[in-house]
Structures are given as C-alpha cells and as structure tokens.
mmCIF file of C-alpha atoms in Angstrom:
data_model
loop_
_atom_site.group_PDB
_atom_site.id
_atom_site.type_symbol
_atom_site.label_atom_id
_atom_site.label_comp_id
_atom_site.label_asym_id
_atom_site.label_seq_id
_atom_site.Cartn_x
_atom_site.Cartn_y
_atom_site.Cartn_z
ATOM 1 C CA MET A 1 126.672 127.460 100.278
ATOM 2 C CA ALA A 2 127.140 128.871 103.700
ATOM 3 C CA ASP A 3 126.015 132.382 103.124
ATOM 4 C CA GLY A 4 123.154 131.519 101.083
ATOM 5 C CA ALA A 5 124.644 132.901 97.939
ATOM 6 C CA VAL A 6 123.377 131.108 94.815
ATOM 7 C CA PRO A 7 126.251 130.760 91.883
ATOM 8 C CA ARG A 8 124.670 131.841 88.370
ATOM 9 C CA ARG A 9 125.726 130.183 85.286
ATOM 10 C CA PRO A 10 124.897 131.714 81.619
ATOM 11 C CA GLY A 11 121.565 131.011 80.438
ATOM 12 C CA LEU A 12 120.500 129.215 83.836
ATOM 13 C CA VAL A 13 117.014 130.658 85.118
ATOM 14 C CA LEU A 14 116.745 129.769 88.786
ATOM 15 C CA HIS A 15 113.527 131.411 89.650
ATOM 16 C CA GLN A 16 111.684 134.301 88.118
ATOM 17 C CA ARG A 17 109.816 136.936 90.022
ATOM 18 C CA HIS A 18 106.189 138.051 88.494
ATOM 19 C CA ARG A 19 103.115 139.742 89.931
ATOM 20 C CA HIS A 20 100.476 137.477 91.682
ATOM 21 C CA PRO A 21 98.009 140.130 93.053
ATOM 22 C CA ALA A 22 95.869 137.195 94.683
ATOM 23 C CA ARG A 23 98.595 136.052 96.928
ATOM 24 C CA ARG A 24 98.568 139.481 99.239
ATOM 25 C CA ARG A 25 96.468 139.704 102.128
ATOM 26 C CA ASP A 26 96.032 143.160 101.726
ATOM 27 C CA GLY A 27 94.697 143.044 98.109
ATOM 28 C CA ARG A 28 97.534 144.867 96.824
ATOM 29 C CA PRO A 29 100.252 143.292 94.172
ATOM 30 C CA ALA A 30 103.098 141.598 95.331
ATOM 31 C CA ASP A 31 106.498 140.225 94.179
ATOM 32 C CA VAL A 32 106.162 136.298 94.342
ATOM 33 C CA ALA A 33 109.175 134.007 93.610
ATOM 34 C CA VAL A 34 107.996 131.352 91.277
ATOM 35 C CA HIS A 35 110.681 128.729 90.395
ATOM 36 C CA ALA A 36 110.323 127.163 86.721
ATOM 37 C CA GLY A 37 106.954 126.551 87.421
ATOM 38 C CA HIS A 38 107.328 124.090 90.535
ATOM 39 C CA ARG A 39 105.398 123.870 93.232
ATOM 40 C CA VAL A 40 107.091 123.888 96.571
ATOM 41 C CA LEU A 41 105.660 122.331 99.896
ATOM 42 C CA ASP A 42 108.336 122.789 102.402
ATOM 43 C CA ALA A 43 108.158 119.699 104.378
ATOM 44 C CA ASP A 44 110.092 121.268 107.523
ATOM 45 C CA ALA A 45 110.423 124.513 108.396
ATOM 46 C CA HIS A 46 110.106 126.203 111.769
ATOM 47 C CA VAL A 47 107.726 128.686 113.659
ATOM 48 C CA VAL A 48 109.364 131.002 116.340
ATOM 49 C CA GLU A 49 106.895 130.616 119.090
ATOM 50 C CA PRO A 50 107.158 133.052 121.944
ATOM 51 C CA ALA A 51 108.502 132.102 125.078
ATOM 52 C CA SER A 52 105.309 132.679 126.747
ATOM 53 C CA VAL A 53 103.762 129.691 125.210
ATOM 54 C CA PHE A 54 105.821 127.506 127.593
ATOM 55 C CA GLY A 55 105.946 130.178 130.462
ATOM 56 C CA GLU A 56 108.595 129.920 132.933
ATOM 57 C CA LEU A 57 109.638 126.276 131.553
ATOM 58 C CA ALA A 58 110.767 128.139 128.583
ATOM 59 C CA ARG A 59 114.028 129.548 130.937
ATOM 60 C CA ASP A 60 116.951 127.668 130.795
ATOM 61 C CA SER A 61 115.447 124.827 128.891
ATOM 62 C CA MET A 62 118.558 124.255 126.539
ATOM 63 C CA ASP A 63 122.270 123.377 126.940
ATOM 64 C CA LEU A 64 124.254 124.933 124.319
ATOM 65 C CA PRO A 65 128.122 126.143 123.910
ATOM 66 C CA PRO A 66 128.383 129.818 124.217
ATOM 67 C CA THR A 67 129.815 129.791 120.518
ATOM 68 C CA THR A 68 126.521 128.433 119.445
ATOM 69 C CA PRO A 69 125.400 130.406 116.300
ATOM 70 C CA PHE A 70 121.619 132.341 116.934
ATOM 71 C CA VAL A 71 121.210 134.597 114.377
ATOM 72 C CA PRO A 72 117.967 133.511 111.973
ATOM 73 C CA CYS A 73 119.118 132.643 108.559
ATOM 74 C CA GLY A 74 122.636 133.706 109.417
ATOM 75 C CA ASP A 75 121.685 137.612 108.435
ATOM 76 C CA ALA A 76 118.833 139.218 110.576
ATOM 77 C CA ASP A 77 118.536 141.949 107.997
ATOM 78 C CA LYS A 78 116.968 139.037 105.826
ATOM 79 C CA ILE A 79 113.954 138.621 108.265
ATOM 80 C CA ALA A 80 113.498 142.343 109.278
ATOM 81 C CA ASP A 81 109.824 142.092 108.467
ATOM 82 C CA GLN A 82 109.469 138.703 110.472
ATOM 83 C CA LEU A 83 111.737 140.057 113.428
ATOM 84 C CA SER A 84 109.601 143.252 113.675
ATOM 85 C CA ASN A 85 106.229 141.171 113.540
ATOM 86 C CA GLY A 86 107.293 138.730 116.126
ATOM 87 C CA PHE A 87 107.303 135.899 113.105
ATOM 88 C CA ASP A 88 103.298 136.119 113.238
ATOM 89 C CA ALA A 89 101.589 134.335 110.431
ATOM 90 C CA PRO A 90 101.197 137.189 108.093
ATOM 91 C CA SER A 91 104.774 137.854 108.031
ATOM 92 C CA TYR A 92 105.891 134.281 107.527
ATOM 93 C CA LEU A 93 103.524 134.028 104.795
ATOM 94 C CA ARG A 94 105.333 137.133 103.134
ATOM 95 C CA ALA A 95 108.657 135.074 103.671
ATOM 96 C CA MET A 96 107.021 132.232 102.007
ATOM 97 C CA ASP A 97 106.284 134.356 99.182
ATOM 98 C CA ARG A 98 109.728 136.025 98.881
ATOM 99 C CA GLU A 99 111.244 132.401 98.782
ATOM 100 C CA GLY A 100 108.754 130.976 96.540
ATOM 101 C CA ILE A 101 107.169 128.497 99.054
ATOM 102 C CA ASP A 102 103.525 127.681 97.953
ATOM 103 C CA ALA A 103 102.650 125.475 101.416
ATOM 104 C CA VAL A 104 104.630 124.806 104.603
ATOM 105 C CA VAL A 105 104.422 122.090 107.149
ATOM 106 C CA LEU A 106 105.761 123.548 110.284
ATOM 107 C CA TYR A 107 107.806 122.353 113.236
ATOM 108 C CA PRO A 108 108.577 123.854 116.465
ATOM 109 C CA SER A 109 111.579 125.678 117.814
ATOM 110 C CA ILE A 110 111.389 126.057 121.779
ATOM 111 C CA GLY A 111 109.201 123.131 121.582
ATOM 112 C CA LEU A 112 111.877 121.152 120.470
ATOM 113 C CA PHE A 113 113.279 121.140 124.000
ATOM 114 C CA VAL A 114 110.998 122.236 126.388
ATOM 115 C CA PRO A 115 108.697 119.437 126.899
ATOM 116 C CA PHE A 116 111.625 116.905 126.940
ATOM 117 C CA ARG A 117 113.456 118.384 129.435
ATOM 118 C CA PRO A 118 114.515 115.372 132.124
ATOM 119 C CA ASP A 119 113.546 117.369 135.173
ATOM 120 C CA LEU A 120 109.984 117.641 133.915
ATOM 121 C CA ASP A 121 107.154 115.212 135.091
ATOM 122 C CA ALA A 122 105.175 114.008 132.719
ATOM 123 C CA ARG A 123 102.196 115.871 133.693
ATOM 124 C CA ALA A 124 104.215 119.318 133.092
ATOM 125 C CA SER A 125 105.389 118.006 130.011
ATOM 126 C CA ALA A 126 101.900 117.160 128.968
ATOM 127 C CA ASP A 127 100.777 120.826 129.838
ATOM 128 C CA ALA A 128 103.425 122.264 127.756
ATOM 129 C CA CYS A 129 102.640 120.207 124.653
ATOM 130 C CA ARG A 130 99.220 121.039 125.184
ATOM 131 C CA SER A 131 99.801 124.828 125.013
ATOM 132 C CA TYR A 132 102.088 124.669 122.034
ATOM 133 C CA ASN A 133 99.483 122.563 120.161
ATOM 134 C CA ASP A 134 96.595 125.088 121.011
ATOM 135 C CA TRP A 135 99.066 127.782 119.768
ATOM 136 C CA VAL A 136 100.129 126.119 116.568
ATOM 137 C CA ALA A 137 96.674 125.057 115.318
ATOM 138 C CA ALA A 138 95.658 128.767 115.887
ATOM 139 C CA TYR A 139 98.528 130.017 113.929
ATOM 140 C CA CYS A 140 97.668 127.922 110.852
ATOM 141 C CA ALA A 141 94.193 128.922 111.069
ATOM 142 C CA ASP A 142 95.261 132.269 109.614
ATOM 143 C CA ASP A 143 95.834 130.422 106.518
ATOM 144 C CA PRO A 144 94.969 126.706 106.361
ATOM 145 C CA SER A 145 95.286 126.758 102.729
ATOM 146 C CA ARG A 146 99.035 127.357 103.230
ATOM 147 C CA LEU A 147 100.195 126.663 106.426
ATOM 148 C CA ALA A 148 99.795 123.136 108.414
ATOM 149 C CA ALA A 149 101.921 121.942 111.472
ATOM 150 C CA VAL A 150 102.880 118.877 113.481
ATOM 151 C CA GLY A 151 102.369 118.836 117.314
ATOM 152 C CA ILE A 152 104.393 117.444 120.068
ATOM 153 C CA ALA A 153 103.477 114.940 122.819
ATOM 154 C CA PRO A 154 104.792 114.142 126.382
ATOM 155 C CA LEU A 155 107.043 111.118 125.415
ATOM 156 C CA ALA A 156 107.476 110.928 129.445
ATOM 157 C CA ASP A 157 104.359 108.961 129.435
ATOM 158 C CA PRO A 158 103.127 107.218 126.462
ATOM 159 C CA GLY A 159 100.057 107.183 127.558
ATOM 160 C CA LEU A 160 99.680 110.527 127.879
ATOM 161 C CA ALA A 161 101.025 110.722 124.629
ATOM 162 C CA ALA A 162 98.851 108.999 122.815
ATOM 163 C CA ALA A 163 95.898 111.035 124.276
ATOM 164 C CA GLU A 164 97.798 114.259 123.182
ATOM 165 C CA ALA A 165 98.234 112.594 119.480
ATOM 166 C CA ARG A 166 94.247 112.125 119.494
ATOM 167 C CA ARG A 167 94.210 115.646 120.521
ATOM 168 C CA CYS A 168 96.813 116.817 117.682
ATOM 169 C CA ALA A 169 94.193 115.047 115.089
ATOM 170 C CA GLU A 170 91.112 117.144 116.487
ATOM 171 C CA LEU A 171 93.085 120.409 116.205
ATOM 172 C CA GLY A 172 93.942 119.383 112.456
ATOM 173 C CA LEU A 173 97.483 119.041 113.040
ATOM 174 C CA VAL A 174 99.234 116.542 110.612
ATOM 175 C CA GLY A 175 101.651 114.949 112.984
ATOM 176 C CA VAL A 176 103.605 114.646 115.971
ATOM 177 C CA LEU A 177 107.337 115.407 116.600
ATOM 178 C CA VAL A 178 109.246 112.858 118.504
ATOM 179 C CA ARG A 179 113.155 113.353 119.236
ATOM 180 C CA PRO A 180 115.312 110.324 118.240
ATOM 181 C CA ASN A 181 117.471 110.940 121.643
ATOM 182 C CA ARG A 182 117.268 107.922 123.880
ATOM 183 C CA LEU A 183 114.817 109.636 126.588
ATOM 184 C CA TYR A 184 113.278 108.198 129.699
ATOM 185 C CA GLY A 185 115.901 105.403 129.657
ATOM 186 C CA ARG A 186 113.893 104.327 126.337
ATOM 187 C CA ASN A 187 114.415 104.251 122.828
ATOM 188 C CA LEU A 188 112.119 104.567 120.193
ATOM 189 C CA GLY A 189 111.582 101.068 119.365
ATOM 190 C CA ASP A 190 110.535 100.290 122.755
ATOM 191 C CA ALA A 191 107.112 98.500 122.999
ATOM 192 C CA ALA A 192 106.242 101.195 125.797
ATOM 193 C CA TYR A 193 105.543 103.556 122.899
ATOM 194 C CA GLY A 194 102.881 101.186 121.614
ATOM 195 C CA PRO A 195 99.972 103.448 122.596
ATOM 196 C CA LEU A 196 101.493 106.237 120.887
ATOM 197 C CA TYR A 197 102.161 104.623 117.624
ATOM 198 C CA ASP A 198 98.625 103.182 117.846
ATOM 199 C CA ALA A 199 97.021 106.690 118.095
ATOM 200 C CA LEU A 200 99.055 107.713 115.167
ATOM 201 C CA GLU A 201 98.090 104.958 112.965
ATOM 202 C CA THR A 202 94.169 105.219 114.090
ATOM 203 C CA THR A 203 94.406 109.151 113.420
ATOM 204 C CA GLY A 204 96.669 108.787 110.463
ATOM 205 C CA LEU A 205 99.205 111.450 111.763
ATOM 206 C CA VAL A 206 103.029 111.447 111.096
ATOM 207 C CA LEU A 207 105.478 110.388 113.245
ATOM 208 C CA ALA A 208 107.957 113.075 112.657
ATOM 209 C CA VAL A 209 111.612 112.046 113.956
ATOM 210 C CA HIS A 210 113.650 115.556 114.343
ATOM 211 C CA GLU A 211 116.623 115.988 116.199
ATOM 212 C CA GLY A 212 117.660 119.480 117.519
ATOM 213 C CA LEU A 213 120.761 120.260 119.245
ATOM 214 C CA GLY A 214 120.711 121.879 122.723
ATOM 215 C CA LEU A 215 118.606 119.339 124.516
ATOM 216 C CA LYS A 216 119.383 118.892 128.590
ATOM 217 C CA GLY A 217 119.245 114.977 127.931
ATOM 218 C CA PRO A 218 121.534 112.185 125.900
ATOM 219 C CA THR A 219 122.613 113.661 122.428
ATOM 220 C CA VAL A 220 125.317 111.771 120.426
ATOM 221 C CA GLY A 221 127.891 114.439 119.939
ATOM 222 C CA ALA A 222 127.109 116.490 123.126
ATOM 223 C CA ASP A 223 128.182 113.379 125.185
ATOM 224 C CA ARG A 224 131.601 113.826 124.155
ATOM 225 C CA PHE A 225 132.457 117.273 122.703
ATOM 226 C CA GLU A 226 132.363 120.803 123.906
ATOM 227 C CA GLY A 227 132.491 122.854 121.136
ATOM 228 C CA PHE A 228 129.360 123.652 118.925
ATOM 229 C CA ALA A 229 130.580 122.688 115.495
ATOM 230 C CA LEU A 230 131.463 118.872 116.707
ATOM 231 C CA ARG A 231 128.393 118.571 118.605
ATOM 232 C CA HIS A 232 126.097 119.797 115.867
ATOM 233 C CA LEU A 233 128.032 117.764 113.201
ATOM 234 C CA CYS A 234 127.223 114.673 114.696
ATOM 235 C CA SER A 235 123.796 115.117 116.620
ATOM 236 C CA HIS A 236 121.579 115.363 113.659
ATOM 237 C CA PRO A 237 122.895 112.696 111.231
ATOM 238 C CA LEU A 238 123.858 110.125 114.115
ATOM 239 C CA GLU A 239 120.820 110.483 116.204
ATOM 240 C CA GLN A 240 118.889 110.052 113.089
ATOM 241 C CA MET A 241 120.700 106.737 112.294
ATOM 242 C CA THR A 242 120.319 105.317 115.685
ATOM 243 C CA ALA A 243 116.510 106.112 115.574
ATOM 244 C CA MET A 244 116.190 104.591 112.076
ATOM 245 C CA ALA A 245 118.020 101.674 113.334
ATOM 246 C CA THR A 246 115.821 101.047 116.420
ATOM 247 C CA LEU A 247 112.420 101.743 114.701
ATOM 248 C CA LEU A 248 113.283 99.365 111.917
ATOM 249 C CA LEU A 249 115.078 96.273 113.359
ATOM 250 C CA GLU A 250 113.130 96.364 116.879
ATOM 251 C CA GLY A 251 109.768 95.948 115.016
ATOM 252 C CA VAL A 252 107.928 99.272 115.726
ATOM 253 C CA LEU A 253 107.041 99.136 111.562
ATOM 254 C CA GLU A 254 105.969 95.399 111.748
ATOM 255 C CA ARG A 255 103.648 95.995 114.500
ATOM 256 C CA HIS A 256 102.338 99.003 113.054
ATOM 257 C CA PRO A 257 102.258 98.768 109.173
ATOM 258 C CA SER A 258 100.282 101.770 108.610
ATOM 259 C CA LEU A 259 102.480 104.059 110.566
ATOM 260 C CA ARG A 260 104.419 106.870 108.800
ATOM 261 C CA VAL A 261 107.704 108.033 109.810
ATOM 262 C CA ALA A 262 109.743 111.119 108.647
ATOM 263 C CA PHE A 263 113.130 111.693 109.432
ATOM 264 C CA LEU A 264 114.107 115.045 109.125
ATOM 265 C CA GLU A 265 116.911 117.706 108.955
ATOM 266 C CA SER A 266 119.979 115.264 108.482
ATOM 267 C CA GLY A 267 120.556 115.188 104.888
ATOM 268 C CA THR A 268 120.293 112.420 102.707
ATOM 269 C CA GLY A 269 123.619 110.873 101.789
ATOM 270 C CA TRP A 270 123.840 108.559 104.818
ATOM 271 C CA LEU A 271 120.486 106.788 104.006
ATOM 272 C CA PRO A 272 121.633 104.271 101.399
ATOM 273 C CA TYR A 273 124.862 103.216 103.090
ATOM 274 C CA TRP A 274 122.772 102.954 106.213
ATOM 275 C CA LEU A 275 119.856 100.757 104.971
ATOM 276 C CA GLY A 276 122.135 98.403 103.417
ATOM 277 C CA ARG A 277 124.081 97.933 106.792
ATOM 278 C CA LEU A 278 120.515 97.541 108.536
ATOM 279 C CA ASP A 279 119.603 94.846 105.709
ATOM 280 C CA ALA A 280 123.022 92.996 106.088
ATOM 281 C CA HIS A 281 122.199 92.665 109.602
ATOM 282 C CA HIS A 282 118.848 91.745 109.390
ATOM 283 C CA GLU A 283 120.226 88.879 107.145
ATOM 284 C CA TRP A 284 122.744 87.869 109.630
ATOM 285 C CA MET A 285 120.477 87.994 112.598
ATOM 286 C CA ARG A 286 117.461 86.804 110.899
ATOM 287 C CA ASP A 287 116.994 83.369 112.914
ATOM 288 C CA THR A 288 117.710 85.255 116.169
ATOM 289 C CA GLU A 289 117.263 88.955 117.036
ATOM 290 C CA CYS A 290 115.627 89.810 113.563
ATOM 291 C CA ALA A 291 113.431 86.272 113.599
ATOM 292 C CA GLY A 292 110.167 88.214 113.820
ATOM 293 C CA LEU A 293 110.989 90.865 110.967
ATOM 294 C CA PRO A 294 109.803 89.217 107.553
ATOM 295 C CA LEU A 295 110.642 92.330 105.403
ATOM 296 C CA THR A 296 114.361 93.531 105.111
ATOM 297 C CA PRO A 297 114.708 97.241 106.578
ATOM 298 C CA THR A 298 114.831 98.695 103.277
ATOM 299 C CA GLU A 299 111.290 97.139 102.523
ATOM 300 C CA TYR A 300 110.187 98.594 105.712
ATOM 301 C CA PHE A 301 111.313 102.052 104.688
ATOM 302 C CA ARG A 302 110.275 101.825 101.045
ATOM 303 C CA ARG A 303 106.755 100.581 102.696
ATOM 304 C CA GLN A 304 106.336 103.417 105.501
ATOM 305 C CA CYS A 305 109.178 106.162 105.570
ATOM 306 C CA VAL A 306 110.310 109.556 104.047
ATOM 307 C CA ILE A 307 113.834 111.296 104.285
ATOM 308 C CA SER A 308 114.234 114.949 104.064
ATOM 309 C CA THR A 309 116.626 116.681 101.876
ATOM 310 C CA ASP A 310 118.264 119.912 102.641
ATOM 311 C CA PRO A 311 118.636 123.170 100.068
ATOM 312 C CA ASP A 312 122.489 122.616 99.793
ATOM 313 C CA ASP A 313 122.412 118.650 99.906
ATOM 314 C CA ASP A 314 124.679 117.496 96.895
ATOM 315 C CA LEU A 315 123.686 113.839 97.552
ATOM 316 C CA ALA A 316 119.756 114.411 96.678
ATOM 317 C CA ALA A 317 119.741 113.114 93.517
ATOM 318 C CA TRP A 318 121.847 109.914 94.023
ATOM 319 C CA THR A 319 119.529 109.235 97.385
ATOM 320 C CA ILE A 320 116.736 109.549 95.004
ATOM 321 C CA SER A 321 118.309 106.805 92.455
ATOM 322 C CA ARG A 322 118.705 104.519 95.090
ATOM 323 C CA VAL A 323 115.429 104.826 97.562
ATOM 324 C CA GLY A 324 113.013 106.925 94.719
ATOM 325 C CA ALA A 325 111.566 110.219 94.809
ATOM 326 C CA ASP A 326 108.484 108.941 96.598
ATOM 327 C CA HIS A 327 110.446 108.641 99.523
ATOM 328 C CA VAL A 328 112.204 112.197 99.809
ATOM 329 C CA VAL A 329 110.921 115.317 100.579
ATOM 330 C CA TRP A 330 112.452 118.829 100.647
ATOM 331 C CA ALA A 331 112.749 121.122 103.779
ATOM 332 C CA SER A 332 114.178 124.473 104.176
ATOM 333 C CA ASP A 333 114.583 124.615 108.081
ATOM 334 C CA PHE A 334 113.698 128.161 107.536
ATOM 335 C CA PRO A 335 114.428 130.442 109.779
ATOM 336 C CA HIS A 336 117.259 128.617 111.840
ATOM 337 C CA PRO A 337 120.701 129.675 111.442
ATOM 338 C CA ASP A 338 121.799 127.749 108.785
ATOM 339 C CA ALA A 339 118.780 128.275 106.366
ATOM 340 C CA LEU A 340 119.437 129.581 103.191
ATOM 341 C CA TYR A 341 116.464 131.904 102.982
ATOM 342 C CA PRO A 342 115.695 133.674 100.498
ATOM 343 C CA ASP A 343 117.531 131.515 98.346
ATOM 344 C CA ALA A 344 116.714 128.202 99.887
ATOM 345 C CA VAL A 345 114.436 126.698 96.760
ATOM 346 C CA ALA A 346 116.995 128.308 94.118
ATOM 347 C CA SER A 347 119.941 126.412 95.732
ATOM 348 C CA PHE A 348 118.117 123.125 95.801
ATOM 349 C CA LEU A 349 117.270 123.701 92.012
ATOM 350 C CA GLU A 350 120.880 124.399 91.558
ATOM 351 C CA GLU A 351 122.266 121.527 93.126
ATOM 352 C CA ALA A 352 119.526 119.264 91.421
ATOM 353 C CA GLY A 353 120.171 120.771 88.126
ATOM 354 C CA GLU A 354 124.202 120.089 88.653
ATOM 355 C CA HIS A 355 123.416 116.538 89.400
ATOM 356 C CA GLY A 356 120.777 115.439 86.580
ATOM 357 C CA LEU A 357 117.729 115.632 89.008
ATOM 358 C CA SER A 358 114.812 117.252 86.859
ATOM 359 C CA GLY A 359 111.383 116.636 85.366
ATOM 360 C CA PRO A 360 108.663 114.517 87.358
ATOM 361 C CA PRO A 361 111.309 113.312 89.904
ATOM 362 C CA LEU A 362 111.759 116.847 91.057
ATOM 363 C CA ASP A 363 108.033 117.868 90.907
ATOM 364 C CA THR A 364 107.630 114.711 93.109
ATOM 365 C CA VAL A 365 110.112 115.583 95.745
ATOM 366 C CA LEU A 366 109.100 119.253 96.060
ATOM 367 C CA TRP A 367 105.376 118.662 95.976
ATOM 368 C CA ASP A 368 103.978 115.462 95.420
ATOM 369 C CA THR A 369 105.512 113.306 98.090
ATOM 370 C CA PRO A 370 104.992 115.780 101.055
ATOM 371 C CA ALA A 371 101.752 116.203 100.030
ATOM 372 C CA ARG A 372 100.846 112.661 100.043
ATOM 373 C CA PHE A 373 102.890 111.888 102.854
ATOM 374 C CA TYR A 374 101.045 114.385 105.196
ATOM 375 C CA ARG A 375 98.004 113.825 103.776
ATOM 376 C CA VAL A 376 97.603 117.493 102.771
ATOM 377 C CA GLU A 377 96.576 117.109 98.749
ATOM 378 C CA ASP A 378 93.214 118.707 99.571
ATOM 379 C CA ARG A 379 94.049 121.095 102.104
ATOM 380 C CA PHE A 380 96.766 122.754 99.932
ATOM 381 C CA ALA A 381 94.988 122.481 96.746
ATOM 382 C CA GLY A 382 93.990 125.995 96.310
ATOM 383 C CA GLY A 383 97.557 127.462 98.120
ATOM 384 C CA ALA A 384 99.826 127.198 94.963
ATOM 385 C CA PRO A 385 99.975 130.020 92.761
ATOM 386 C CA GLY A 386 98.256 129.687 89.298
#
C-alpha cells in the first residue's frame, strides 16, 4: 500500500513485539519486531552513504525530473532516529530491529550513479568505486553478523572492474553491483565484460543487476518521458528485462556456468512471461543466433539466478509457483522513498497469506534462498533472534 499502512483482518497476527535484551548494543532491553517466527534476510536495502565518500563527483551526478519524491520512506518522521544520526550503522541496526529484519545485504544510494557518469574516465570511476567499497566494508564491520554489502566496480574498463571485484572479495563484500543499462556502448552480454565475470566466478561474488532512475546515461523511460512517474514506471522492470535477455541469450551464463546473478528491485510478475518469451525465441533461433546455447533461458535462470520480490508484490506467490522459492528473495528497498518501513515485512506477510504462500516456501524466500545465494549462512548464523 502506498502509505505503508497494513490492513488488519480479525484474528490475523502479522507480527508481535517482544523483549529481546541481547539485540541492544548498549545493554538495555529493546522492542524488537518478530514476524510469526520467520527469520528475515533483507536481500536489497540501501545505505545512505555521505556525499563525501565521492567528493566533488557527487555533485550533479543524477538526472531527475523536478517532481521526483526524495523523502525517505515517504515520511521523514518514520526515520527521525536515522536522519539525526546520519544513517550510521547503529541507527541502521535499530531500524532493522523496529522492522523485524535479522540481517541485510546493503546496496549503495549515491553509488548507483556516481561511478557510471558518462563524463568520468575509467580511472576516476575506479577511484570512486574504491572509496565507496572501503567505506561500506567499514560500515558492515560494525556488526558483521547482521550487515553485509555488495560493492561497485568501474564498468567503463572491464579489466579495472575485474580488479576491483577481486578487491571487493578481499574486503569481505558479497557481490558487485552492475547497472542493467547499455553503458559505454555495451550490453551486459558483451564478451568485453568477460574479465569481470571471470573474477566474480573465481571469488564467488554475486553479479547484482540493479537499476536506479536518475542515471546520466541511456535509460528506458527517461529516453521518451519527461515526468517522474512514467520514467520510474518503465525504468526498473524494462531495464531488467533487457539485462536478463542479453545475459541469457548472448551466452554469458553458458560461458560462465558458476556465475550467480540477481535481478533486483523490479518486482517478479514479469518473470514467468519473460522467461517464456525468451524460451520461445531460443527455440526459434536455435540453429542460428542461439546455436551455442544448449540450455533454454529458463534452464539457465534456474541454474544460476534469483529475482527479488517487493513488500507489496501481489504476484510473488504466482511467480514462486512457476520458478520455485529457491529463485526468489525478499527485499525492502529501505530507506528509499517507496519503501514501506516499518511495515515492509508485515505487508509482505499479508500479501503472502492472501495468496496462499506460507510454511517452508515462505521461509525459503525470507531467509534460506538469500543466505545461500549470497553465501552468508555462516556469517549470519548468530544474527537472528532466538
């Protein structure tokens, strides 16, 4: 729901609050949301990194309409604690407690845009990535049993991107974010990105495909619309669809069979349709353009990919019935303007219950799949409440 409110049906318990003293860093008891016993790993939330991480490069780094809503979570009062503390790690952990999230994989905010500015040369982009990756690794060190993060890499130079991916692994990060857009004249399926994908395979890091409206570069929606609503409506799902198409049909997963790929923040309802269409074109072109792909796109997806569902995704249960809970992770998008904090988990449980998603498949989406996919089972083993 747009305002984050969660309708309550008689007899339905969405979550309970109870005392859990061990979760407070200052030793005092705290109210912690617990959702019917579910452990929750947020597969895509966002830090609010200070602009100083990128220095002068943070200035004028986005292209957005003047009507763009910038208020975090749609209501600054909800996150007064975090705002007053600069979204530092302790205040972020308190927000997780309030929401009932046990562990999180963090993505950038400004970092979705700065390193991919078309006016930056590869070295400047690499420096920006190094600065952010150092910062977010230190941020997670505040509580590594609950905080993990993906890094960013300079896609302008695939060789430098590969080197930064290896450094991300050394820093303890769990993946590398790439944008789905056609940057530097290349799609993600371009063989030029081979060094980066090799590095991700070698290190075991995830390739995390994440759109963000505001790029000063080619973006579906921004290429034809002026207002925020139409740009935002189109950019996330349509950029992800094109990214999935190029990765699956241009042979990346065939050439890199151990590469793990996440498609994030675009909902799930389009996935079954898109995989069916990709499969049909694979069959149609199997003796020509797709001759080097022995598996269908659906088979490659099942072997190597996940997609994230949103707190208010009313098609999640249907998508899970088609692709399996092992390929769907849950994400809050906290604290971006459309996040449903502090009712994101409760909203998802409400939607899940209304559509018959419960029991082991629900637990798989909320914890098992993201923990396995990001390879954080051991790291987060002690981060959930008892």
